[in-house]
Amino acid sequence: MIIMKFGGTSVGKPERMKKIANLLLETPGKKIVVLSALSGTTNALVKIGDELVAGNSEAAENAIATLENHYLQFTEELFESEAYRAVGKEIVSRYFSLFRLLAAGNPESYQTDDRTYRELLAQGELISTELFYHHLQERKISARLLPALHFMSIDENQEPELEKISARLKPLIDSMQHLDILVTQGYICRNHLNEIDNLKRGGSDYTASLIGAAIRAEEIQIWTDIDGMHNNDPRIVKKTIPIAELTFDEASELAYFGAKILHPSTIVPAQKFSIPVRLKNTMDEKAPGTLISNKGSRGEIRAIAAKDGITSIRIKSSRMLLAYGFLRKVFDVFEKYRTSIDMITTSEIAVSVTIDDARQIGPIISELENLGVIETEKDMSIVCIVGNQMAEQPGLLDRVFSSLNDIPVQMVSYGGSPNNISILVKTADKNKTLEKLNEGLFHLS
Ligand code: ASP
Ligand code: MG
């Protein structure tokens, strides 16, 4: 069995949805198809939810009406026959009645961590899969809906419960042995209170790899609108090249450090059971894409990625000199406020760390002030160079630094893993940093 996940843009237009059905017909064997919401839908639902939280019920109603028109148009074009157009209308009207019902609730209940809000966010994937399923029905392609809310779950720390997912999923799939196509929702799940929840934005990729791991699939395919991972960010630098193969470790680093193509947690379940992950392009299905697996070439620089929204924090203290236990005290503060650290560098009298989630920065700083003098800087970016056995490549650091000779580098982390060199720059310098490294490391300009 293989898993085939299609993202928002791959289902975002009626003709693209039809194309997915063709792709399924051309792919032999059994497959579980994981779909995102149509592109723009989750953003629209977030906006509706936010308007409700802010008490702007009129703005919420307008946004619901705009979205409804979009779906009515979509179903008009998706279905061929009058009978199925009527089915389409019925589906849209059912979901939008629910939206209006959710919107009509007590405004105080729409806090961002509230159930109603999360229930609203979950509807995007429910409606896209239902529409797609009926499109298959209309074309007499036999398939079944596999409801994610019946098997996908997270625990009280919001971590997926892989074993439970597997135990629920296997009998479900066994009961559908006669079918080649099972369609399910990405992103959505139930939490430890059995409420509707989600795997965070972009989480459909994660759903695909969790299902793949749960049933020990042969392969997990992530279909997007570009031809796999590139050596650098194609939205920023002029010339990039697709990468044919990556190891799990390389792909994890790239996904975590900003390669937007993959949700950062996607690799973890796949790697655990050595299930290859293949990135493919819906717009160009013949393109080779990127294969992520245990194999992969050694001793090479593979790619560069950047992550924005980073804050750096420096703790300076002469008490650190010759002391032990100082770092623990620093880390305790971050642990207390559940804030994870990305980069860290130390000198004899100072520690610098970076975080990407600055929501708790106020209390973090006031506690760190007990340990020393604190300096912070926001609007920073981590630029991450990913490769293999980097320490064994003579002259590599020289090439990195000479490419960046006119860029003020704020922090460097090297040697933490054999796969990564991370550099902290001001976000204002990021594009130039990516261009310069593209020239210096890949001779692309
Ligand atoms: N629809 C969700 C989002 O937009 C999940 C996904 O597309 O992966 O974040
Ligand atoms: Mg995505």
Short mmCIF file of C-alpha atoms and ligand atoms in Angstrom, two decimals:
data_model
loop_
_atom_site.label_atom_id
_atom_site.label_comp_id
_atom_site.label_asym_id
_atom_site.label_seq_id
_atom_site.Cartn_x
_atom_site.Cartn_y
_atom_site.Cartn_z
CA MET A 1 0.00 0.00 0.00
CA ILE A 2 1.21 3.52 -0.69
CA ILE A 3 0.10 6.84 0.75
CA MET A 4 -0.54 9.70 -1.66
CA LYS A 5 -1.01 13.14 -0.10
CA PHE A 6 -2.24 16.08 -2.15
CA GLY A 7 -1.87 19.62 -0.80
CA GLY A 8 -4.20 22.60 -1.03
CA THR A 9 -3.09 23.82 -4.46
CA SER A 10 -3.34 20.28 -5.86
CA VAL A 11 -7.04 20.17 -4.93
CA GLY A 12 -7.68 23.92 -5.14
CA LYS A 13 -9.24 23.99 -8.62
CA PRO A 14 -11.87 21.64 -10.06
CA GLU A 15 -9.60 20.63 -12.95
CA ARG A 16 -6.81 19.78 -10.53
CA MET A 17 -9.11 17.58 -8.49
CA LYS A 18 -10.05 15.78 -11.69
CA LYS A 19 -6.39 15.38 -12.47
CA ILE A 20 -5.78 13.71 -9.11
CA ALA A 21 -8.43 11.15 -9.98
CA ASN A 22 -6.58 10.46 -13.25
CA LEU A 23 -3.32 10.10 -11.37
CA LEU A 24 -4.90 7.56 -9.04
CA LEU A 25 -6.15 5.55 -12.00
CA GLU A 26 -2.66 5.55 -13.52
CA THR A 27 -1.04 4.40 -10.25
CA PRO A 28 -1.23 0.64 -9.81
CA GLY A 29 -1.94 -1.00 -6.45
CA LYS A 30 -3.73 0.06 -3.31
CA LYS A 31 -3.45 3.59 -2.02
CA ILE A 32 -4.61 5.79 0.80
CA VAL A 33 -5.22 9.29 -0.48
CA VAL A 34 -4.76 12.11 2.04
CA LEU A 35 -6.20 15.48 1.06
CA SER A 36 -5.71 19.01 2.39
CA ALA A 37 -8.45 21.59 2.32
CA LEU A 38 -8.80 23.54 -0.94
CA SER A 39 -6.12 26.24 -1.06
CA GLY A 40 -7.16 29.32 0.89
CA THR A 41 -9.85 27.52 2.88
CA THR A 42 -7.99 27.00 6.17
CA ASN A 43 -6.83 30.64 6.03
CA ALA A 44 -10.44 31.71 5.46
CA LEU A 45 -11.64 29.57 8.38
CA VAL A 46 -8.92 31.01 10.62
CA LYS A 47 -10.10 34.47 9.63
CA ILE A 48 -13.73 33.62 10.36
CA GLY A 49 -12.70 32.19 13.73
CA ASP A 50 -10.63 35.29 14.53
CA GLU A 51 -13.52 37.61 13.64
CA LEU A 52 -15.74 35.62 15.96
CA VAL A 53 -13.14 35.81 18.76
CA ALA A 54 -13.02 39.58 18.22
CA GLY A 55 -16.81 39.75 18.37
CA ASN A 56 -17.15 40.93 14.74
CA SER A 57 -20.03 38.69 13.79
CA GLU A 58 -20.90 40.71 10.70
CA ALA A 59 -17.39 40.38 9.27
CA ALA A 60 -17.53 36.66 10.05
CA GLU A 61 -20.84 36.29 8.25
CA ASN A 62 -19.49 38.12 5.21
CA ALA A 63 -16.44 35.89 5.11
CA ILE A 64 -18.67 32.81 5.35
CA ALA A 65 -20.80 34.07 2.45
CA THR A 66 -17.72 34.73 0.27
CA LEU A 67 -16.36 31.27 0.99
CA GLU A 68 -19.74 29.70 0.26
CA ASN A 69 -19.85 31.32 -3.18
CA HIS A 70 -16.41 29.97 -3.88
CA TYR A 71 -17.55 26.44 -3.06
CA LEU A 72 -20.77 26.73 -5.07
CA GLN A 73 -18.74 27.77 -8.09
CA PHE A 74 -16.26 24.98 -7.43
CA THR A 75 -18.92 22.27 -7.32
CA GLU A 76 -20.60 23.63 -10.44
CA GLU A 77 -17.35 23.03 -12.31
CA LEU A 78 -16.35 19.81 -10.57
CA PHE A 79 -19.49 17.81 -11.32
CA GLU A 80 -20.66 17.01 -14.84
CA SER A 81 -24.22 15.79 -14.41
CA GLU A 82 -27.22 17.60 -12.97
CA ALA A 83 -27.67 14.82 -10.43
CA TYR A 84 -24.15 15.24 -9.07
CA ARG A 85 -24.35 19.04 -9.16
CA ALA A 86 -27.32 18.66 -6.87
CA VAL A 87 -25.23 16.44 -4.59
CA GLY A 88 -22.51 19.10 -4.65
CA LYS A 89 -24.99 21.83 -3.67
CA GLU A 90 -26.34 19.68 -0.88
CA ILE A 91 -22.81 19.10 0.51
CA VAL A 92 -21.96 22.81 0.38
CA SER A 93 -25.21 23.79 1.99
CA ARG A 94 -24.73 21.27 4.80
CA TYR A 95 -21.23 22.54 5.66
CA PHE A 96 -22.19 26.18 5.47
CA SER A 97 -25.21 25.63 7.70
CA LEU A 98 -22.78 24.18 10.20
CA PHE A 99 -20.46 27.22 9.87
CA ARG A 100 -23.41 29.53 10.54
CA LEU A 101 -24.46 27.41 13.48
CA LEU A 102 -20.95 27.53 14.95
CA ALA A 103 -20.82 31.27 14.31
CA ALA A 104 -24.13 31.80 16.10
CA GLY A 105 -22.75 30.48 19.40
CA ASN A 106 -21.78 32.51 22.42
CA PRO A 107 -18.91 34.90 21.42
CA GLU A 108 -17.11 34.22 24.69
CA SER A 109 -16.63 30.64 23.66
CA TYR A 110 -14.52 31.57 20.60
CA GLN A 111 -11.18 31.76 22.28
CA THR A 112 -8.37 30.60 20.05
CA ASP A 113 -7.91 27.44 22.10
CA ASP A 114 -11.59 26.76 22.13
CA ARG A 115 -13.37 23.71 20.80
CA THR A 116 -15.66 25.61 18.45
CA TYR A 117 -12.70 27.30 16.82
CA ARG A 118 -10.92 23.99 16.22
CA GLU A 119 -14.10 22.38 15.00
CA LEU A 120 -14.43 25.18 12.46
CA LEU A 121 -10.82 24.72 11.27
CA ALA A 122 -11.43 20.99 10.74
CA GLN A 123 -14.21 21.50 8.21
CA GLY A 124 -11.87 22.39 5.32
CA GLU A 125 -10.48 18.86 5.02
CA LEU A 126 -13.88 17.27 5.65
CA ILE A 127 -15.46 19.15 2.77
CA SER A 128 -12.56 18.65 0.32
CA THR A 129 -12.53 14.88 0.86
CA GLU A 130 -16.30 14.63 0.59
CA LEU A 131 -16.31 16.56 -2.69
CA PHE A 132 -13.48 14.47 -4.07
CA TYR A 133 -15.16 11.23 -3.03
CA HIS A 134 -18.31 12.24 -4.89
CA HIS A 135 -16.27 13.21 -7.91
CA LEU A 136 -14.86 9.65 -7.93
CA GLN A 137 -18.41 8.32 -7.53
CA GLU A 138 -19.60 10.32 -10.50
CA ARG A 139 -16.80 8.81 -12.58
CA LYS A 140 -17.64 5.35 -11.25
CA ILE A 141 -14.19 4.96 -9.70
CA SER A 142 -14.70 2.77 -6.69
CA ALA A 143 -13.34 4.24 -3.48
CA ARG A 144 -14.32 4.78 0.13
CA LEU A 145 -14.00 7.60 2.66
CA LEU A 146 -11.84 6.73 5.65
CA PRO A 147 -12.73 9.27 8.37
CA ALA A 148 -9.56 10.61 10.03
CA LEU A 149 -11.56 11.47 13.16
CA HIS A 150 -12.09 7.73 13.66
CA PHE A 151 -8.40 6.88 13.96
CA MET A 152 -6.07 9.91 14.12
CA SER A 153 -5.35 11.08 17.67
CA ILE A 154 -2.94 13.13 19.76
CA ASP A 155 -2.15 12.84 23.47
CA GLU A 156 -2.22 15.54 26.15
CA ASN A 157 1.16 16.85 24.93
CA GLN A 158 -0.30 17.09 21.44
CA GLU A 159 1.93 14.27 20.23
CA PRO A 160 0.40 11.75 17.79
CA GLU A 161 -0.35 8.36 19.35
CA LEU A 162 1.20 6.20 16.65
CA GLU A 163 0.46 2.83 18.23
CA LYS A 164 -3.17 3.63 18.90
CA ILE A 165 -3.54 5.08 15.43
CA SER A 166 -2.12 1.87 14.02
CA ALA A 167 -4.39 -0.34 16.14
CA ARG A 168 -7.47 1.55 14.96
CA LEU A 169 -6.42 1.86 11.36
CA LYS A 170 -5.46 -1.72 10.57
CA PRO A 171 -8.89 -3.30 11.11
CA LEU A 172 -10.53 -0.39 9.26
CA ILE A 173 -8.31 -1.00 6.26
CA ASP A 174 -8.69 -4.77 6.46
CA SER A 175 -12.44 -4.33 6.20
CA MET A 176 -11.93 -2.48 2.92
CA GLN A 177 -9.56 -4.98 1.28
CA HIS A 178 -11.64 -5.05 -1.90
CA LEU A 179 -10.99 -1.36 -2.61
CA ASP A 180 -7.94 0.21 -4.25
CA ILE A 181 -8.62 3.79 -3.20
CA LEU A 182 -9.31 5.03 0.33
CA VAL A 183 -9.68 8.78 0.80
CA THR A 184 -8.98 10.48 4.12
CA GLN A 185 -8.51 13.94 5.63
CA GLY A 186 -5.12 15.42 6.39
CA TYR A 187 -4.50 17.73 9.34
CA ILE A 188 -7.46 16.81 11.56
CA CYS A 189 -7.51 14.52 14.57
CA ARG A 190 -8.96 14.07 18.04
CA ASN A 191 -7.20 15.11 21.23
CA HIS A 192 -7.00 13.37 24.62
CA LEU A 193 -10.41 14.83 25.51
CA ASN A 194 -11.79 13.28 22.33
CA GLU A 195 -12.41 16.76 20.95
CA ILE A 196 -11.77 17.67 17.35
CA ASP A 197 -8.25 19.05 17.03
CA ASN A 198 -5.53 19.37 14.42
CA LEU A 199 -1.85 18.70 13.72
CA LYS A 200 -1.04 22.40 13.29
CA ARG A 201 -0.88 24.36 10.06
CA GLY A 202 0.51 22.41 7.15
CA GLY A 203 -0.17 19.20 9.09
CA SER A 204 -1.56 17.15 6.22
CA ASP A 205 1.96 16.02 5.33
CA TYR A 206 2.30 14.80 8.89
CA THR A 207 -0.99 12.88 8.59
CA ALA A 208 0.35 11.14 5.50
CA SER A 209 3.54 10.02 7.18
CA LEU A 210 1.73 8.97 10.37
CA ILE A 211 -0.61 6.78 8.32
CA GLY A 212 2.35 5.45 6.35
CA ALA A 213 4.14 4.53 9.56
CA ALA A 214 0.99 3.14 11.20
CA ILE A 215 0.39 0.64 8.41
CA ARG A 216 4.06 0.23 7.40
CA ALA A 217 3.30 1.46 3.89
CA GLU A 218 5.66 0.86 1.00
CA GLU A 219 6.03 4.54 0.25
CA ILE A 220 4.67 7.94 1.29
CA GLN A 221 4.14 10.33 -1.59
CA ILE A 222 3.71 14.05 -0.97
CA TRP A 223 2.28 15.75 -4.07
CA THR A 224 2.71 19.55 -4.21
CA ASP A 225 3.06 22.18 -6.88
CA ILE A 226 6.84 22.16 -7.23
CA ASP A 227 9.17 19.47 -8.45
CA GLY A 228 10.62 18.35 -5.14
CA MET A 229 13.13 19.94 -2.79
CA HIS A 230 15.55 22.39 -4.32
CA ASN A 231 19.09 23.24 -3.31
CA ASN A 232 17.95 26.72 -2.28
CA ASP A 233 14.75 28.73 -1.92
CA PRO A 234 13.32 29.15 -5.45
CA ARG A 235 11.21 32.09 -4.29
CA ILE A 236 14.32 34.05 -3.38
CA VAL A 237 17.32 33.07 -5.46
CA LYS A 238 17.34 33.18 -9.25
CA LYS A 239 18.74 29.74 -10.01
CA THR A 240 18.02 26.57 -8.09
CA ILE A 241 18.32 22.89 -8.92
CA PRO A 242 16.00 20.11 -7.76
CA ILE A 243 17.57 17.44 -5.54
CA ALA A 244 16.93 13.87 -6.67
CA GLU A 245 17.75 12.13 -3.37
CA LEU A 246 18.05 13.10 0.27
CA THR A 247 18.59 11.17 3.46
CA PHE A 248 16.01 11.38 6.24
CA ASP A 249 18.41 13.44 8.36
CA GLU A 250 19.05 15.95 5.61
CA ALA A 251 15.37 16.28 4.81
CA SER A 252 14.51 16.79 8.49
CA GLU A 253 17.00 19.61 8.83
CA LEU A 254 15.77 21.25 5.63
CA ALA A 255 12.11 20.96 6.57
CA TYR A 256 12.75 22.27 10.04
CA PHE A 257 14.89 25.15 8.84
CA GLY A 258 12.40 26.58 6.48
CA ALA A 259 12.06 24.52 3.30
CA LYS A 260 8.34 25.22 3.03
CA ILE A 261 7.64 22.15 0.93
CA LEU A 262 7.34 19.78 3.89
CA HIS A 263 5.84 20.03 7.39
CA PRO A 264 8.86 19.74 9.74
CA SER A 265 7.58 16.69 11.66
CA THR A 266 6.81 14.66 8.54
CA ILE A 267 10.11 12.81 8.41
CA VAL A 268 10.02 11.46 11.98
CA PRO A 269 7.42 8.64 11.63
CA ALA A 270 8.67 7.68 8.16
CA GLN A 271 12.27 7.45 9.33
CA LYS A 272 11.29 5.33 12.31
CA PHE A 273 10.16 2.53 9.99
CA SER A 274 12.43 3.40 7.04
CA ILE A 275 9.53 4.20 4.76
CA PRO A 276 10.70 6.24 1.77
CA VAL A 277 9.07 9.65 1.29
CA ARG A 278 8.77 10.82 -2.30
CA LEU A 279 8.05 14.45 -3.15
CA LYS A 280 6.21 14.81 -6.45
CA ASN A 281 4.74 17.59 -8.55
CA THR A 282 1.05 17.45 -9.47
CA MET A 283 1.62 19.97 -12.30
CA ASP A 284 4.36 17.83 -13.83
CA GLU A 285 3.93 14.22 -12.80
CA LYS A 286 6.76 13.02 -15.04
CA ALA A 287 9.33 15.13 -13.15
CA PRO A 288 11.47 12.86 -10.96
CA GLY A 289 10.88 14.82 -7.74
CA THR A 290 12.87 14.05 -4.59
CA LEU A 291 13.24 10.68 -2.90
CA ILE A 292 13.94 10.81 0.84
CA SER A 293 15.22 7.55 2.28
CA ASN A 294 17.95 5.88 4.33
CA LYS A 295 20.29 5.88 1.37
CA GLY A 296 21.87 9.01 0.03
CA SER A 297 25.23 10.13 -1.10
CA ARG A 298 27.92 11.12 1.35
CA GLY A 299 30.35 13.99 1.59
CA GLU A 300 28.39 16.63 -0.21
CA ILE A 301 26.64 19.90 0.37
CA ARG A 302 23.03 19.34 -0.54
CA ALA A 303 20.93 22.41 0.13
CA ILE A 304 20.41 25.72 1.87
CA ALA A 305 17.23 26.79 3.67
CA ALA A 306 16.28 29.75 5.80
CA LYS A 307 13.90 30.24 8.66
CA ASP A 308 12.59 33.70 9.59
CA GLY A 309 11.01 35.07 12.73
CA ILE A 310 13.97 34.22 14.93
CA THR A 311 14.84 36.08 18.13
CA SER A 312 18.31 35.89 19.61
CA ILE A 313 18.98 36.18 23.33
CA ARG A 314 22.41 36.72 24.84
CA ILE A 315 23.05 36.12 28.53
CA LYS A 316 26.31 37.72 29.72
CA SER A 317 27.61 36.91 33.14
CA SER A 318 31.00 36.82 34.77
CA ARG A 319 29.47 34.27 37.11
CA MET A 320 29.71 31.82 34.25
CA LEU A 321 33.50 31.95 34.42
CA LEU A 322 34.74 28.59 35.73
CA ALA A 323 31.29 27.82 37.11
CA TYR A 324 29.34 24.65 36.55
CA GLY A 325 25.57 24.32 36.31
CA PHE A 326 25.16 27.72 34.67
CA LEU A 327 23.76 26.34 31.41
CA ARG A 328 21.28 24.21 33.31
CA LYS A 329 19.90 27.32 34.99
CA VAL A 330 19.55 28.98 31.60
CA PHE A 331 17.83 25.96 30.07
CA ASP A 332 15.50 25.60 33.05
CA VAL A 333 14.02 29.00 32.27
CA PHE A 334 13.25 27.99 28.67
CA GLU A 335 11.84 24.68 29.79
CA LYS A 336 9.59 26.39 32.33
CA TYR A 337 8.06 28.51 29.55
CA ARG A 338 7.93 25.60 27.08
CA THR A 339 10.04 27.44 24.56
CA SER A 340 12.44 25.47 22.46
CA ILE A 341 15.91 26.65 21.55
CA ASP A 342 17.16 26.31 17.96
CA MET A 343 20.77 27.49 18.01
CA ILE A 344 23.19 27.91 20.85
CA THR A 345 26.73 29.24 21.08
CA THR A 346 28.84 29.85 24.15
CA SER A 347 31.91 31.78 25.17
CA GLU A 348 33.53 31.80 28.59
CA ILE A 349 31.32 34.62 29.83
CA ALA A 350 28.26 34.54 27.59
CA VAL A 351 25.67 32.22 26.09
CA SER A 352 23.63 33.09 23.02
CA VAL A 353 20.55 31.17 22.01
CA THR A 354 17.85 31.61 19.41
CA ILE A 355 14.15 30.88 19.65
CA ASP A 356 11.45 30.90 16.98
CA ASP A 357 8.51 31.28 19.33
CA ALA A 358 8.78 34.55 21.22
CA ARG A 359 5.35 34.45 22.86
CA GLN A 360 6.86 33.95 26.33
CA ILE A 361 9.80 36.28 25.83
CA GLY A 362 8.69 38.73 28.55
CA PRO A 363 8.73 36.29 31.49
CA ILE A 364 11.76 34.47 30.04
CA ILE A 365 13.83 37.65 30.02
CA SER A 366 12.80 38.71 33.50
CA GLU A 367 13.89 35.34 34.89
CA LEU A 368 17.12 35.31 32.88
CA GLU A 369 17.96 38.71 34.36
CA ASN A 370 18.66 36.91 37.62
CA LEU A 371 21.54 35.18 35.82
CA GLY A 372 23.21 38.05 34.00
CA VAL A 373 22.83 40.93 31.58
CA ILE A 374 20.41 40.14 28.75
CA GLU A 375 20.45 41.44 25.20
CA THR A 376 17.83 40.43 22.68
CA GLU A 377 17.40 41.02 18.99
CA LYS A 378 14.41 40.14 16.86
CA ASP A 379 13.83 39.89 13.09
CA MET A 380 16.66 37.44 12.63
CA SER A 381 16.90 34.47 10.26
CA ILE A 382 18.69 31.16 10.55
CA VAL A 383 20.32 30.12 7.31
CA CYS A 384 21.08 26.45 7.38
CA ILE A 385 23.48 24.62 5.09
CA VAL A 386 22.69 20.93 4.94
CA GLY A 387 24.95 18.17 3.79
CA ASN A 388 26.81 15.04 4.83
CA GLN A 389 29.96 14.51 6.87
CA MET A 390 30.57 18.23 6.66
CA ALA A 391 33.49 18.21 9.06
CA GLU A 392 35.37 15.90 6.70
CA GLN A 393 35.15 18.25 3.76
CA PRO A 394 38.37 20.24 3.68
CA GLY A 395 37.92 23.92 3.02
CA LEU A 396 34.18 23.86 3.50
CA LEU A 397 34.08 26.48 6.23
CA ASP A 398 36.43 28.62 4.22
CA ARG A 399 34.05 28.49 1.25
CA VAL A 400 31.10 29.35 3.47
CA PHE A 401 32.80 32.31 5.13
CA SER A 402 34.45 33.68 2.01
CA SER A 403 31.05 33.63 0.27
CA LEU A 404 29.72 35.73 3.11
CA ASN A 405 32.61 38.16 3.49
CA ASP A 406 30.44 41.27 3.33
CA ILE A 407 27.53 39.97 5.40
CA PRO A 408 27.47 40.56 9.16
CA VAL A 409 27.05 37.04 10.54
CA GLN A 410 25.63 37.15 14.06
CA MET A 411 26.07 33.55 15.21
CA VAL A 412 27.46 30.29 13.79
CA SER A 413 26.71 26.76 14.86
CA TYR A 414 28.87 24.00 13.47
CA GLY A 415 29.60 20.46 14.58
CA GLY A 416 26.35 19.87 16.46
CA SER A 417 25.37 17.46 13.74
CA PRO A 418 27.42 16.20 10.80
CA ASN A 419 24.58 17.39 8.57
CA ASN A 420 24.32 21.05 9.29
CA ILE A 421 26.01 24.43 9.55
CA SER A 422 23.67 27.12 10.85
CA ILE A 423 24.28 30.82 10.50
CA LEU A 424 22.28 33.60 12.11
CA VAL A 425 21.84 36.80 10.10
CA LYS A 426 19.48 39.75 10.25
CA THR A 427 16.39 38.98 8.18
CA ALA A 428 17.21 42.09 6.16
CA ASP A 429 20.42 40.29 5.04
CA LYS A 430 18.80 36.92 4.38
CA ASN A 431 18.18 37.15 0.63
CA LYS A 432 21.73 38.30 0.00
CA THR A 433 23.05 35.49 2.21
CA LEU A 434 21.13 32.89 0.22
CA GLU A 435 22.35 34.34 -3.09
CA LYS A 436 25.96 34.48 -1.95
CA LEU A 437 25.94 30.91 -0.65
CA ASN A 438 24.27 29.77 -3.86
CA GLU A 439 27.22 31.24 -5.76
CA GLY A 440 29.93 30.15 -3.35
CA LEU A 441 28.75 26.60 -2.65
CA PHE A 442 26.81 25.64 -5.78
CA HIS A 443 28.30 27.99 -8.40
CA LEU A 444 24.78 29.07 -9.29
CA SER A 445 24.11 32.70 -10.07
N1 ASP B 1 -5.29 22.75 5.53
C1 ASP B 1 -4.28 22.82 6.54
C2 ASP B 1 -3.49 24.10 6.41
O1 ASP B 1 -3.75 24.88 5.50
C3 ASP B 1 -3.39 21.64 6.56
C4 ASP B 1 -2.57 21.43 5.29
O2 ASP B 1 -2.91 21.94 4.23
O3 ASP B 1 -1.57 20.72 5.36
O4 ASP B 1 -2.67 24.38 7.21
MG MG B 2 1.74 21.99 2.94
#
